Coordinates of N, CA and C in Angstrom, one line a residue:
M9 N 2.0 8.0 -36.2 CA 0.6 7.8 -35.6 C 0.0 9.1 -35.2
G10 N 0.8 10.1 -35.1 CA 0.2 11.4 -34.8 C 0.0 11.6 -33.3
Q11 N -1.2 12.1 -33.0 CA -1.5 12.4 -31.6 C -1.6 11.2 -30.6
H12 N -2.2 10.2 -31.2 CA -2.5 8.9 -30.4 C -1.4 7.9 -30.6
E13 N -0.3 8.1 -30.0 CA 0.8 7.1 -30.1 C 0.5 5.9 -29.1
S14 N 1.1 4.8 -29.5 CA 0.9 3.6 -28.6 C 1.6 3.7 -27.3
N15 N 1.0 3.3 -26.3 CA 1.4 3.2 -24.9 C 1.8 1.9 -24.5
T16 N 2.0 0.9 -25.4 CA 2.2 -0.4 -25.1 C 3.5 -0.5 -24.1
K17 N 4.6 0.1 -24.6 CA 5.8 0.1 -23.8 C 5.6 0.6 -22.3
L18 N 4.9 1.7 -22.2 CA 4.6 2.2 -20.9 C 3.8 1.3 -20.0
I19 N 2.7 0.6 -20.6 CA 1.9 -0.4 -20.0 C 2.7 -1.5 -19.5
W20 N 3.6 -2.0 -20.3 CA 4.5 -3.2 -19.9 C 5.4 -2.7 -18.8
Q21 N 6.0 -1.5 -18.8 CA 6.8 -1.0 -17.7 C 6.0 -0.9 -16.4
V22 N 4.8 -0.4 -16.4 CA 4.0 -0.2 -15.3 C 3.7 -1.6 -14.7
F23 N 3.3 -2.6 -15.7 CA 3.0 -3.9 -15.3 C 4.2 -4.6 -14.6
G24 N 5.4 -4.4 -15.2 CA 6.6 -5.0 -14.6 C 6.9 -4.4 -13.2
F25 N 6.8 -3.1 -13.1 CA 6.9 -2.4 -11.7 C 6.0 -3.0 -10.7
L26 N 4.6 -3.1 -11.0 CA 3.6 -3.5 -10.1 C 3.9 -5.0 -9.8
S27 N 4.3 -5.8 -10.8 CA 4.6 -7.2 -10.6 C 5.8 -7.3 -9.6
I28 N 6.9 -6.6 -9.8 CA 8.0 -6.6 -8.9 C 7.6 -6.3 -7.4
V29 N 6.8 -5.2 -7.3 CA 6.4 -4.8 -5.9 C 5.5 -6.0 -5.4
T30 N 4.6 -6.6 -6.1 CA 3.8 -7.7 -5.6 C 4.6 -8.9 -5.3
I31 N 5.6 -9.2 -6.1 CA 6.5 -10.3 -5.8 C 7.3 -10.2 -4.5
V32 N 7.8 -8.8 -4.3 CA 8.5 -8.6 -3.0 C 7.5 -8.7 -1.8
E33 N 6.2 -8.3 -2.0 CA 5.3 -8.4 -0.9 C 5.0 -9.9 -0.6
V34 N 4.9 -10.7 -1.6 CA 4.5 -12.2 -1.4 C 5.8 -12.8 -0.8
I35 N 7.0 -12.5 -1.2 CA 8.2 -13.2 -0.7 C 8.4 -12.7 0.8
L36 N 8.2 -11.5 1.1 CA 8.2 -11.0 2.5 C 7.1 -11.7 3.4
G37 N 5.9 -11.9 2.8 CA 4.9 -12.5 3.5 C 5.1 -14.0 3.8
I38 N 5.9 -14.6 2.9 CA 6.2 -16.1 3.1 C 7.3 -16.2 4.1
I39 N 8.4 -15.5 3.9 CA 9.6 -15.7 4.7 C 9.6 -15.0 6.1
K40 N 8.8 -13.9 6.2 CA 8.6 -13.1 7.4 C 9.9 -13.0 8.2
P41 N 10.8 -12.1 7.7 CA 12.1 -12.0 8.4 C 12.0 -11.6 9.8
H42 N 12.7 -12.3 10.7 CA 12.5 -12.2 12.1 C 12.8 -10.7 12.5
G43 N 13.8 -10.0 11.9 CA 14.2 -8.7 12.3 C 13.1 -7.7 12.0
L44 N 12.3 -8.0 10.9 CA 11.2 -7.1 10.6 C 9.9 -7.5 11.2
H45 N 9.7 -8.7 11.4 CA 8.4 -9.2 11.9 C 8.3 -8.9 13.4
F46 N 9.4 -9.0 14.2 CA 9.3 -8.9 15.6 C 9.9 -7.5 16.1
T47 N 10.0 -6.6 15.2 CA 10.5 -5.2 15.6 C 9.3 -4.3 15.6
N48 N 9.0 -3.8 16.8 CA 7.8 -2.9 16.9 C 8.1 -1.5 16.5
F49 N 7.4 -0.9 15.7 CA 7.6 0.6 15.3 C 6.2 1.2 15.1
L50 N 5.9 2.2 15.9 CA 4.6 3.0 15.8 C 3.4 2.0 15.8
G51 N 3.4 1.1 16.8 CA 2.3 0.3 17.0 C 2.1 -1.0 16.2
T52 N 3.1 -1.3 15.3 CA 3.0 -2.5 14.6 C 4.5 -2.9 14.2
S53 N 4.6 -4.0 13.6 CA 5.9 -4.5 13.2 C 6.4 -3.7 12.0
L54 N 7.7 -3.7 11.7 CA 8.2 -3.1 10.5 C 7.7 -3.7 9.3
L55 N 7.5 -5.1 9.4 CA 7.0 -5.8 8.3 C 5.7 -5.3 7.8
N56 N 4.8 -5.0 8.8 CA 3.5 -4.5 8.5 C 3.6 -3.2 7.8
W57 N 4.6 -2.3 8.4 CA 4.7 -1.0 7.7 C 5.3 -1.1 6.3
I58 N 6.1 -2.1 6.0 CA 6.5 -2.2 4.6 C 5.4 -2.6 3.8
F59 N 4.5 -3.5 4.2 CA 3.3 -4.0 3.4 C 2.4 -2.8 3.2
I60 N 2.2 -2.0 4.2 CA 1.3 -0.7 4.1 C 1.9 0.2 3.0
I61 N 3.2 0.5 3.1 CA 3.9 1.4 2.2 C 3.9 0.9 0.8
L62 N 4.2 -0.4 0.6 CA 4.2 -1.1 -0.7 C 2.8 -1.1 -1.4
T63 N 1.8 -1.3 -0.6 CA 0.4 -1.3 -1.1 C 0.0 0.1 -1.5
L64 N 0.4 1.1 -0.8 CA 0.2 2.5 -1.2 C 0.8 2.9 -2.5
V65 N 2.1 2.4 -2.6 CA 2.8 2.6 -3.8 C 2.1 2.0 -5.0
K66 N 1.7 0.7 -4.9 CA 0.9 0.1 -5.9 C -0.4 0.8 -6.3
A67 N -1.0 1.3 -5.2 CA -2.4 2.0 -5.5 C -2.1 3.3 -6.2
A68 N -1.0 4.0 -5.8 CA -0.7 5.3 -6.5 C -0.2 5.0 -8.0
G69 N 0.5 3.9 -8.3 CA 0.8 3.6 -9.6 C -0.3 3.3 -10.5
I70 N -1.2 2.4 -9.9 CA -2.4 2.2 -10.7 C -3.3 3.4 -11.0
M71 N -3.4 4.2 -10.0 CA -4.2 5.4 -10.1 C -3.5 6.4 -11.1
W72 N -2.3 6.5 -11.0 CA -1.5 7.5 -11.8 C -1.5 7.1 -13.3
Y73 N -1.3 5.9 -13.6 CA -1.2 5.4 -15.0 C -2.5 4.8 -15.6
F74 N -3.1 4.0 -14.8 CA -4.3 3.2 -15.5 C -5.6 4.1 -15.3
M75 N -5.6 4.9 -14.4 CA -6.8 5.9 -14.3 C -6.4 7.2 -14.9
H76 N -5.3 7.3 -15.5 CA -4.9 8.5 -16.4 C -4.8 9.8 -15.6
M77 N -4.4 9.7 -14.3 CA -4.2 10.9 -13.5 C -3.1 11.7 -14.0
N78 N -2.2 11.1 -14.7 CA -1.0 11.9 -15.2 C -1.3 12.8 -16.4
H79 N -2.5 12.7 -16.9 CA -3.0 13.5 -18.0 C -4.0 14.6 -17.6
E80 N -4.3 14.6 -16.3 CA -5.3 15.5 -15.8 C -4.7 16.8 -15.4
R81 N -5.6 17.8 -15.2 CA -5.2 19.2 -14.7 C -4.7 19.0 -13.2
K82 N -3.7 19.9 -12.9 CA -3.1 19.9 -11.6 C -4.1 20.0 -10.5
N83 N -5.1 20.9 -10.6 CA -6.1 21.2 -9.6 C -7.0 20.0 -9.4
F84 N -7.3 19.3 -10.4 CA -8.2 18.1 -10.3 C -7.4 17.0 -9.6
V85 N -6.1 16.8 -10.0 CA -5.2 15.8 -9.3 C -5.2 16.1 -7.8
N86 N -4.9 17.4 -7.5 CA -4.8 17.8 -6.1 C -6.0 17.6 -5.3
S87 N -7.2 17.8 -5.9 CA -8.5 17.5 -5.3 C -8.7 16.1 -4.9
I88 N -8.0 15.2 -5.6 CA -8.1 13.8 -5.3 C -7.0 13.4 -4.4
I89 N -5.8 13.9 -4.6 CA -4.6 13.4 -3.9 C -4.7 13.9 -2.4
L90 N -5.0 15.2 -2.2 CA -4.9 15.8 -0.9 C -5.8 15.2 0.1
P91 N -7.0 14.9 -0.2 CA -7.9 14.2 0.7 C -7.3 12.8 1.1
L92 N -6.7 12.1 0.1 CA -6.1 10.8 0.4 C -5.0 10.9 1.4
I93 N -4.2 11.9 1.2 CA -3.0 12.1 2.1 C -3.5 12.3 3.6
I94 N -4.7 12.8 3.7 CA -5.3 12.9 5.1 C -6.0 11.7 5.5
L95 N -6.8 11.0 4.5 CA -7.6 10.0 4.9 C -6.9 8.6 5.1
I96 N -5.8 8.4 4.3 CA -5.1 7.1 4.5 C -4.4 7.0 5.8
P97 N -3.6 8.0 6.3 CA -3.0 7.9 7.6 C -4.0 7.7 8.7
Y98 N -5.2 8.4 8.5 CA -6.3 8.3 9.5 C -6.8 6.8 9.6
L99 N -7.0 6.3 8.5 CA -7.5 4.9 8.4 C -6.5 3.8 8.9
V100 N -5.2 4.1 8.6 CA -4.2 3.3 9.1 C -4.1 3.3 10.6
T101 N -4.2 4.5 11.1 CA -4.1 4.7 12.6 C -5.3 4.0 13.2
L102 N -6.5 4.1 12.6 CA -7.7 3.4 13.3 C -7.4 1.9 13.2
L103 N -6.9 1.4 12.1 CA -6.7 0.0 12.0 C -5.8 -0.5 13.0
L104 N -4.6 0.3 13.3 CA -3.6 -0.2 14.2 C -4.2 -0.1 15.7
I105 N -4.9 0.9 15.9 CA -5.5 1.0 17.3 C -6.5 -0.1 17.6
E106 N -7.5 -0.3 16.7 CA -8.4 -1.3 16.9 C -7.8 -2.7 16.8
G107 N -6.8 -2.9 15.9 CA -6.2 -4.2 15.9 C -5.4 -4.6 17.2
H108 N -4.8 -3.5 17.8 CA -4.1 -3.7 19.1 C -5.2 -4.0 20.2
Y109 N -6.3 -3.3 20.2 CA -7.3 -3.6 21.2 C -7.9 -5.0 21.1
I110 N -8.2 -5.4 19.9 CA -8.7 -6.8 19.7 C -7.6 -7.8 20.1
H111 N -6.4 -7.5 19.8 CA -5.4 -8.4 20.2 C -5.3 -8.6 21.7
E112 N -5.4 -7.5 22.5 CA -5.4 -7.5 23.9 C -6.6 -8.1 24.4
V113 N -7.8 -7.9 23.9 CA -9.0 -8.4 24.5 C -9.2 -9.9 24.2
M114 N -8.8 -10.2 22.9 CA -9.0 -11.7 22.6 C -7.7 -12.5 22.8
G115 N -6.7 -11.9 23.3 CA -5.4 -12.7 23.4 C -5.5 -13.8 24.3
S116 N -6.3 -13.7 25.4 CA -6.4 -14.9 26.3 C -7.3 -16.0 25.7
Y117 N -8.1 -15.7 24.7 CA -8.9 -16.8 24.2 C -8.3 -17.5 22.9
I118 N -7.4 -16.7 22.2 CA -6.9 -17.2 21.0 C -5.5 -17.5 21.1
N119 N -5.0 -18.6 20.4 CA -3.6 -18.9 20.4 C -3.0 -18.2 19.2
W120 N -2.4 -17.1 19.4 CA -1.8 -16.2 18.3 C -0.6 -16.8 17.9
K121 N -0.5 -17.4 16.6 CA 0.7 -18.0 16.2 C 1.6 -17.0 15.4
Y122 N 2.8 -16.9 15.7 CA 3.7 -16.0 15.0 C 4.5 -16.7 14.1

């Protein structure tokens, strides 16, 4: 085929990986293991941290393969990745702080079911 070889195998491998990560997320969301759900770590449960990390892994995989970042120049990739390394922890921190605040303020009005 020359320069443009088929990437069908790679696409199926990435699809399989993303599917497995999604299935793990769904299973964890359904069963909510007690040891993960009720263990507090850095402002939220370990289960939430697992969801955050798995979501970031999926986003990186989609960006790397389906947005063709693996074929770009290193400087261009760094100009996209480095701001995300700063922005994502900042946004996660804001979500955790605001979520905790809302839980404390609204806690007496809402029956939070765990």
